[in-house]
PDB file of C-alpha atoms in Angstrom:
ATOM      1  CA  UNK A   1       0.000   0.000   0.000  1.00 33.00           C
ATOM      2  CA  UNK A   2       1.831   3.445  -0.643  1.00 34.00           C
ATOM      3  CA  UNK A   3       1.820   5.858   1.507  1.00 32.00           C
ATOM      4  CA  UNK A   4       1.757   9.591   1.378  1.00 35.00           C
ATOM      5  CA  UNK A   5       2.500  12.556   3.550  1.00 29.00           C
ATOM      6  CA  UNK A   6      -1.046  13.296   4.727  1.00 36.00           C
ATOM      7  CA  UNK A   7      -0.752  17.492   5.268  1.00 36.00           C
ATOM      8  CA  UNK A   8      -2.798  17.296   8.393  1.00 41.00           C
ATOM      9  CA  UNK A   9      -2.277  13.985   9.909  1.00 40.00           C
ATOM     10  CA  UNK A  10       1.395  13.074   8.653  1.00 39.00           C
ATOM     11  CA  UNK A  11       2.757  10.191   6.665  1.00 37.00           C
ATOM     12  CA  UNK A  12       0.354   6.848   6.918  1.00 39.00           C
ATOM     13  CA  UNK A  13      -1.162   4.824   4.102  1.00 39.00           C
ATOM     14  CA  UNK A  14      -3.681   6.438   1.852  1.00 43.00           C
ATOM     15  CA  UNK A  15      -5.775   4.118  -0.220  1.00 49.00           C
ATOM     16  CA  UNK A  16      -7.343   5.956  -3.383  1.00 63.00           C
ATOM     17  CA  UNK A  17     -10.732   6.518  -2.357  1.00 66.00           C
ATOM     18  CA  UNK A  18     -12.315   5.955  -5.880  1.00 67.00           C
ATOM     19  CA  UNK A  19     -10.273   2.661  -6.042  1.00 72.00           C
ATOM     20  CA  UNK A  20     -11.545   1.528  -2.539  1.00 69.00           C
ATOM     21  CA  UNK A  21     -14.872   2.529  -3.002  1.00 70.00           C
ATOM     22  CA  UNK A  22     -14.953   0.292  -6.178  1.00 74.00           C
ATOM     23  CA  UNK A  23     -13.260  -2.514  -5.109  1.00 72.00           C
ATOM     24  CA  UNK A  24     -16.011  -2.521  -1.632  1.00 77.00           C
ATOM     25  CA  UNK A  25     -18.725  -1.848  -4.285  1.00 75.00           C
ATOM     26  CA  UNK A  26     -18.181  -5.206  -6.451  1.00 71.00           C
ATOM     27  CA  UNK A  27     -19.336  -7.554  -4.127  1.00 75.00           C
ATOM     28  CA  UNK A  28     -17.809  -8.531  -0.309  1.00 81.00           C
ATOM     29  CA  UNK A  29     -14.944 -10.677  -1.395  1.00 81.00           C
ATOM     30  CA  UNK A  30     -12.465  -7.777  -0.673  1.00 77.00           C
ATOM     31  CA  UNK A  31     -13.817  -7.141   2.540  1.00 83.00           C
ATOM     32  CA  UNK A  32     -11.098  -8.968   4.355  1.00 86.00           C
ATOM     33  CA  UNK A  33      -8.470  -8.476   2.205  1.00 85.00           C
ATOM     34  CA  UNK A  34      -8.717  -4.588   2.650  1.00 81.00           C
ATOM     35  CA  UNK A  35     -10.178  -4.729   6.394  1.00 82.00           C
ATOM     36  CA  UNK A  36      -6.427  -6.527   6.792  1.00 83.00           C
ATOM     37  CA  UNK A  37      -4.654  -3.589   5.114  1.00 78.00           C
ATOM     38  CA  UNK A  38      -6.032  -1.036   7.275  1.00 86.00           C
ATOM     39  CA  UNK A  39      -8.331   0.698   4.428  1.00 85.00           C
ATOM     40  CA  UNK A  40     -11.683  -0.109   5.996  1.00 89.00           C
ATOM     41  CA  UNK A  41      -9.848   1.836   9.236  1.00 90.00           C
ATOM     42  CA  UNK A  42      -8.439   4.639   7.298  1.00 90.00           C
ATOM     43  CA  UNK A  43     -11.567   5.220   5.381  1.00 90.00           C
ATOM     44  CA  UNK A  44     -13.747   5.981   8.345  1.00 92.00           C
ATOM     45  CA  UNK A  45     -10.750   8.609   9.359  1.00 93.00           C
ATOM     46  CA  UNK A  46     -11.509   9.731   6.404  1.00 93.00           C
ATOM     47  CA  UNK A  47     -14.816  10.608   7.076  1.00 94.00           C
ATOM     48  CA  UNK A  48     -13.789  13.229   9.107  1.00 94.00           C
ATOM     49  CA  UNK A  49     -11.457  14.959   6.989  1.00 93.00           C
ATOM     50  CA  UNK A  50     -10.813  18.172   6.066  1.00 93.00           C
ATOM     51  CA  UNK A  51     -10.692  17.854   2.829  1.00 93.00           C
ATOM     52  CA  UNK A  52     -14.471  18.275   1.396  1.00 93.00           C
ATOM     53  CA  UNK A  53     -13.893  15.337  -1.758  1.00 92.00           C
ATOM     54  CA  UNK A  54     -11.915  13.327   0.728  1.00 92.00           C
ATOM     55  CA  UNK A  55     -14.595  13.059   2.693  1.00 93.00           C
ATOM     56  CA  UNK A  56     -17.244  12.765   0.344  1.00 93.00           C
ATOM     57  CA  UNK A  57     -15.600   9.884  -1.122  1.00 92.00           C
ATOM     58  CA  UNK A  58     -14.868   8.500   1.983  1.00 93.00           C
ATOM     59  CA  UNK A  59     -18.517   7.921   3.147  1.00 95.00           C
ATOM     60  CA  UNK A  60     -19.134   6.724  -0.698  1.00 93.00           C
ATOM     61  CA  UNK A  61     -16.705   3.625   0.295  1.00 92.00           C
ATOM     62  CA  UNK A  62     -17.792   3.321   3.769  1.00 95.00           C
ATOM     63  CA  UNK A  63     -21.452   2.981   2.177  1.00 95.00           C
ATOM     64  CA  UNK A  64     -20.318   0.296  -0.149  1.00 92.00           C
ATOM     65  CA  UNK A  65     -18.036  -1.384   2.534  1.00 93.00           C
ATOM     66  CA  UNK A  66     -21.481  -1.605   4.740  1.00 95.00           C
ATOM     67  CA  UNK A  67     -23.597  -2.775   1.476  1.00 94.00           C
ATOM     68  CA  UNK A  68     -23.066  -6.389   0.801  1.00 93.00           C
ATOM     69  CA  UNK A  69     -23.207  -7.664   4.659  1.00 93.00           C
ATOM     70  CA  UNK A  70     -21.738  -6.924   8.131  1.00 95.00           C
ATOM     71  CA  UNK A  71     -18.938  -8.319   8.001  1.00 93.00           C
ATOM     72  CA  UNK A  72     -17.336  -4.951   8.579  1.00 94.00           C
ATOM     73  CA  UNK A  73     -19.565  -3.346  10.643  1.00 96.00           C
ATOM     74  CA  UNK A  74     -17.664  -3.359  14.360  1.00 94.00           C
ATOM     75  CA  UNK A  75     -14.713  -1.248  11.594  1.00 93.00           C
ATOM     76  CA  UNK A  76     -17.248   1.212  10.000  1.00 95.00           C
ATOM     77  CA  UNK A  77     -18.660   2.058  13.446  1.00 97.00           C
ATOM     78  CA  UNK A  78     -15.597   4.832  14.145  1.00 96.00           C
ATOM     79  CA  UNK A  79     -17.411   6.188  11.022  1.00 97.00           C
ATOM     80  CA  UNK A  80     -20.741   7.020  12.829  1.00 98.00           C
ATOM     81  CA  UNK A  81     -20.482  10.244  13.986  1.00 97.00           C
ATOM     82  CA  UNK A  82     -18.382  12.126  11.459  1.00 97.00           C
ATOM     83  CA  UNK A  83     -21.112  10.388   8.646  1.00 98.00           C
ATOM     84  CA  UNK A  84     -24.162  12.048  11.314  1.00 98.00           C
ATOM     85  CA  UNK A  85     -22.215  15.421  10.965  1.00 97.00           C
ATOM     86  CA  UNK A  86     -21.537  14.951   7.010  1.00 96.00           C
ATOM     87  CA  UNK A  87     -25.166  15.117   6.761  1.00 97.00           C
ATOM     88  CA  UNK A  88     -25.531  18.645   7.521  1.00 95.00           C
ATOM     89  CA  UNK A  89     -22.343  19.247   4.444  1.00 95.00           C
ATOM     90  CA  UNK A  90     -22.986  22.044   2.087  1.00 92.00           C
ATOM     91  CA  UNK A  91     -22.071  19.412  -1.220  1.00 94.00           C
ATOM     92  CA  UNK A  92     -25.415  17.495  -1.246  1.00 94.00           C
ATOM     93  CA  UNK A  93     -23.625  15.128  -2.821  1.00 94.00           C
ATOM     94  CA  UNK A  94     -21.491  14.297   0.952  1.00 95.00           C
ATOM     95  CA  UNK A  95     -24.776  14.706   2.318  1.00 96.00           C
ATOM     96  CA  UNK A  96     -26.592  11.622   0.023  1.00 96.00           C
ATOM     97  CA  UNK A  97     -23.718   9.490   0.208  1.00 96.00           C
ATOM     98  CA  UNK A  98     -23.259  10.116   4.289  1.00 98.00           C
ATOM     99  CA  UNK A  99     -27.376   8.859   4.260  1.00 98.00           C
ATOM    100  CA  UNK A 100     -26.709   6.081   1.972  1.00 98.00           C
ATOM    101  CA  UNK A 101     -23.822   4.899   4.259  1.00 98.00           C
ATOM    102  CA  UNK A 102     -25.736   5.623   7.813  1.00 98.00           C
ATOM    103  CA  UNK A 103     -28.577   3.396   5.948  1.00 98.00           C
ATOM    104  CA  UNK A 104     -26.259   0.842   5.154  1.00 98.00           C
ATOM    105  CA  UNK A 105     -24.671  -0.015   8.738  1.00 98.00           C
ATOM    106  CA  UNK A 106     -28.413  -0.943   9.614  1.00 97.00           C
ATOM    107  CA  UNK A 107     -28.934  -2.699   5.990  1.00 96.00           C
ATOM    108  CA  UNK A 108     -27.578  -6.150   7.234  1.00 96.00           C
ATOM    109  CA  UNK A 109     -27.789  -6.225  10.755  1.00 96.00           C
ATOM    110  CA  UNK A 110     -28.993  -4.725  14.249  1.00 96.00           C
ATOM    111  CA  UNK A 111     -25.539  -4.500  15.569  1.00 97.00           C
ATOM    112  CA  UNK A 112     -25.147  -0.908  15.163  1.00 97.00           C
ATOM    113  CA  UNK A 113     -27.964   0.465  15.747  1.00 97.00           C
ATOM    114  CA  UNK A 114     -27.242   1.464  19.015  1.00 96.00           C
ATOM    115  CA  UNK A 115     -24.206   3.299  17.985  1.00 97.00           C
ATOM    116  CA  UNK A 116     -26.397   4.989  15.531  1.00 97.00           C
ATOM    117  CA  UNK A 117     -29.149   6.088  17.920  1.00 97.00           C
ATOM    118  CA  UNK A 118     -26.451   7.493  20.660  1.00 96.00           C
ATOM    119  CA  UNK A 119     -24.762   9.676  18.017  1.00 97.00           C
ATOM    120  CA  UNK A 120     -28.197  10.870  16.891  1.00 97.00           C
ATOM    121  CA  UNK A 121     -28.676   9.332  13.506  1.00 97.00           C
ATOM    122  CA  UNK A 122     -32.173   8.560  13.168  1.00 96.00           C
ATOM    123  CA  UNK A 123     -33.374  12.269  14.025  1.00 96.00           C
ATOM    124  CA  UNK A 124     -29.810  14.178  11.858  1.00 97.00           C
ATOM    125  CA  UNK A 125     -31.629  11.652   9.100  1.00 97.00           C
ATOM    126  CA  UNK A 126     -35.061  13.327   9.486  1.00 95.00           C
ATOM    127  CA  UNK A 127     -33.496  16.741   9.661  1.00 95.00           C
ATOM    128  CA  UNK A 128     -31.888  15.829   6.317  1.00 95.00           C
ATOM    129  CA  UNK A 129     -35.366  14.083   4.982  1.00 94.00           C
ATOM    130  CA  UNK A 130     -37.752  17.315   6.137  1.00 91.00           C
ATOM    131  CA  UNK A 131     -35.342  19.465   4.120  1.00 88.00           C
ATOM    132  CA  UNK A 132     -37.317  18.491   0.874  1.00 82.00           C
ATOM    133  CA  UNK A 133     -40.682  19.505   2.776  1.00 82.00           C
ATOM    134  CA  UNK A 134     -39.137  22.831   3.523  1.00 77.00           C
ATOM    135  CA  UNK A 135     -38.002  23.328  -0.053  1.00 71.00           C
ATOM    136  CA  UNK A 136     -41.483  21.937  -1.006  1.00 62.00           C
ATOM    137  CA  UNK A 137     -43.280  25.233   0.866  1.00 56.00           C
ATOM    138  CA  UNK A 138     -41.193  27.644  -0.237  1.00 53.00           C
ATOM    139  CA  UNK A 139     -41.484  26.661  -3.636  1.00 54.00           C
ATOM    140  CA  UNK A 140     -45.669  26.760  -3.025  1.00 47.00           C
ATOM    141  CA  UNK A 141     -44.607  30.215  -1.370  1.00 44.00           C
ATOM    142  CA  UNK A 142     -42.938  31.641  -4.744  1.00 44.00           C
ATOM    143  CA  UNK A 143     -39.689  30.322  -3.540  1.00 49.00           C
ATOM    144  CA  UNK A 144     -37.076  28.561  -6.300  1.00 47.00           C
ATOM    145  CA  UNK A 145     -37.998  25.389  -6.469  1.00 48.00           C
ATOM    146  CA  UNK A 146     -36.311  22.601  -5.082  1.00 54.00           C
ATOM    147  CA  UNK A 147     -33.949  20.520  -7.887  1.00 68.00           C
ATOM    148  CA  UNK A 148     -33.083  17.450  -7.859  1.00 75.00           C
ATOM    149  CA  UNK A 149     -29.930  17.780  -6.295  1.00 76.00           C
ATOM    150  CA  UNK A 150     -31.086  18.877  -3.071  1.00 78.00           C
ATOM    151  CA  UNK A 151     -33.910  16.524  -3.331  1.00 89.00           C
ATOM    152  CA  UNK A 152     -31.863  13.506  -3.667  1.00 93.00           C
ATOM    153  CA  UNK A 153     -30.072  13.517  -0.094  1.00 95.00           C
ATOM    154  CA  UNK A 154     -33.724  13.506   1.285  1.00 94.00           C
ATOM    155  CA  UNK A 155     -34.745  10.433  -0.233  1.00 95.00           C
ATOM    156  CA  UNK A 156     -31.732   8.382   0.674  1.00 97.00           C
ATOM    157  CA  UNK A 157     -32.486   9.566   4.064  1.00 97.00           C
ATOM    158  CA  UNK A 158     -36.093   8.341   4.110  1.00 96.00           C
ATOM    159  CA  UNK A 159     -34.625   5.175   2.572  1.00 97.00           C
ATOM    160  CA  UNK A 160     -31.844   5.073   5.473  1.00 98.00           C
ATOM    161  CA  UNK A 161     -34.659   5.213   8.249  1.00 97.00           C
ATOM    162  CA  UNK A 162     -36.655   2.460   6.557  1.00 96.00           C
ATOM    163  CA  UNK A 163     -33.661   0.432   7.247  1.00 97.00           C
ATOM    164  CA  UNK A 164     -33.519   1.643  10.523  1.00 97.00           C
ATOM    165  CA  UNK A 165     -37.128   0.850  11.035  1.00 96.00           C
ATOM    166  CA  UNK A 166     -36.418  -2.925  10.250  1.00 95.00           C
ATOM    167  CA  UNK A 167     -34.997  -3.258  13.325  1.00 95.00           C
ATOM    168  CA  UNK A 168     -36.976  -3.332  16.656  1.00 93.00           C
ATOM    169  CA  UNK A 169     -34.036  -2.431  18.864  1.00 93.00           C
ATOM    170  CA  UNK A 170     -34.427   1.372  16.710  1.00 94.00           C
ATOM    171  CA  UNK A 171     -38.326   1.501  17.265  1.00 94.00           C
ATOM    172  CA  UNK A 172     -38.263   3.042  20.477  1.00 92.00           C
ATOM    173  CA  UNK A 173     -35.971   6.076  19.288  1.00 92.00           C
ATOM    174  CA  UNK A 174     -37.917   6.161  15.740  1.00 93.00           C
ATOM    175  CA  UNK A 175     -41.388   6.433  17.152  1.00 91.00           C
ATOM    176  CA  UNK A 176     -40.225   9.234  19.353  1.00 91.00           C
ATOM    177  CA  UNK A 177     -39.665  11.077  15.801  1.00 90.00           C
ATOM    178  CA  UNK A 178     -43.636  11.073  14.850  1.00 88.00           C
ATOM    179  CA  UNK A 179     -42.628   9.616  11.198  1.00 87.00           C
ATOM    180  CA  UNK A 180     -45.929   8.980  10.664  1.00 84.00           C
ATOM    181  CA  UNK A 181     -46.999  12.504   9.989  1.00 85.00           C
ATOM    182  CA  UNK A 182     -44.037  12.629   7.139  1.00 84.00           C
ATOM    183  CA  UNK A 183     -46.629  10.488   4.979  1.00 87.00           C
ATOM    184  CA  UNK A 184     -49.381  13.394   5.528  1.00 86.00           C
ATOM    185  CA  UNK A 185     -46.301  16.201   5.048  1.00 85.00           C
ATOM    186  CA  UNK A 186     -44.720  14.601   1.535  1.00 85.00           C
ATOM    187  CA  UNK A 187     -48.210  13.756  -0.242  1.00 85.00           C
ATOM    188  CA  UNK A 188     -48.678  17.881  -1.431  1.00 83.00           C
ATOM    189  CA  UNK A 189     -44.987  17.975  -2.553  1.00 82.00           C
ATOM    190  CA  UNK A 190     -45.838  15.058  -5.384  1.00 82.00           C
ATOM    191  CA  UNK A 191     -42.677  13.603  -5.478  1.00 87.00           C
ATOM    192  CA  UNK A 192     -43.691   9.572  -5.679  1.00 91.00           C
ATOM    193  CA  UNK A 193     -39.887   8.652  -4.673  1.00 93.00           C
ATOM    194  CA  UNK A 194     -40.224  10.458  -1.610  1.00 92.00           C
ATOM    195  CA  UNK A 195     -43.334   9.523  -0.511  1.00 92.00           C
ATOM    196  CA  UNK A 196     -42.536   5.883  -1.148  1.00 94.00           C
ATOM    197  CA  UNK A 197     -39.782   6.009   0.971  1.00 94.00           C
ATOM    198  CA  UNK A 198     -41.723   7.891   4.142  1.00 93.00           C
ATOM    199  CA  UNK A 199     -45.006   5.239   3.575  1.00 93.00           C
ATOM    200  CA  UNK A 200     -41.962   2.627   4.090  1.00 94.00           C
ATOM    201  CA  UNK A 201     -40.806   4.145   6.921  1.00 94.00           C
ATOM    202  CA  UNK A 202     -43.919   4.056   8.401  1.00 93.00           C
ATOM    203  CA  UNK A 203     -45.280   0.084   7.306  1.00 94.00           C
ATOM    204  CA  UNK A 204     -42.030  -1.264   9.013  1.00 93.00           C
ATOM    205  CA  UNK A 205     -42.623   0.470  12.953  1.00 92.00           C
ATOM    206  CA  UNK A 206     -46.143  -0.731  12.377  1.00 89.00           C
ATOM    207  CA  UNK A 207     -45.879  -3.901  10.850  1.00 82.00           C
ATOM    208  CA  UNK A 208     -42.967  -4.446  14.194  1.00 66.00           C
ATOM    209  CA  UNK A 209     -39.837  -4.883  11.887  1.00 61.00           C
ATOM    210  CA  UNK A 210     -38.224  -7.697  11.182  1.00 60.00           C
ATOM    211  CA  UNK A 211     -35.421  -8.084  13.814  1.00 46.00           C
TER     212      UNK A 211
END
């Protein structure tokens, strides 16, 4: 693995972040491989960066590393709260892949999800999800409307909590959230994605989860 002079950490190995995020993305059989060469490690540093692309990147391969199974989850939990804090980023691209990576620690498994709930995921994720509402009533106010840039982030958060919601050790903290009145909030904005993901949301706390 080569390593680089990092300019605010010093020298220590520096996977390429497109590479890794690749590699984690094809399937899980490189999970070990790169967990043993310290990249799973080094990318949730990265998370925290101060580099805005590093870090975007970085929760883009943490997502992917999280994807396929938990294999790496007790890793990708240093991740947690830097991800919770990348979802307030001004890119909304940091912001949608932070989601999709928060999302994905609670894809596979319940094992996380009280990391997640003590560094205030599920209600950072509805901040991030009401964000489209907001845009929604300005835009009905004479406002710009809301692109789908900034709309995307929202979704994947929705779709984060649904994963979330599978899991009955999160249903305490999600039901303190009133999700249920996101169905009644999305269905004037129109967007089908969205309210998809919110009805989703809601079917899984009700219907118990399923774990």
């Amino acid at each position: 693995m080569p390593c680089r002079s990092h300019p605010r950490t010093g020298p220590h190995p520096a996977p390429p972040l497109p590479r890794a995020a690749q590699l984690f993305r094809a399937s899980d059989a490189a999970y070990a491989p790169l967990a043993a060469a310290r990249v799973v490690a080094i990318l949730a540093e990265r998370c925290a960066d101060r580099d805005g692309p590093t870090r975007k990147f970085a929760a883009f391969a943490v997502g992917n590393a999280a994807f396929h199974s938990s294999a790496l989850y007790a890793e990708l939990a240093a991740a947690i709260p830097a991800l919770v804090h990348r979802l307030r980023d001004d890119d909304a691209r940091a912001r949608a892949n932070a989601a999709g990576a928060l999302g994905n620690l609670a894809r596979n498994a319940d094992s996380l999800v009280g990391e997640l709930t003590r560094h205030g995921a599920p209600a950072a994720l509805l901040a991030l999800a009401r964000s489209a509402l907001d845009e929604a009533a300005g835009e009905a106010a004479g406002s710009a409307p809301a692109d789908e840039e900034r709309l995307a982030p929202a979704r994947i958060a929705l779709f984060a909590l649904g994963n979330l919601a599978t899991h009955r050790a999160a249903h305490a903290a999600l039901k303190e959230l009133r999700l249920d009145e996101l169905v009644s909030a999305a269905e004037p904005m129109g967007d089908a994605t969205y309210l998809k993901y919110a009805r989703r949301v809601v079917a899984k706390l009700d219907g118990g989860g399923e774990g």
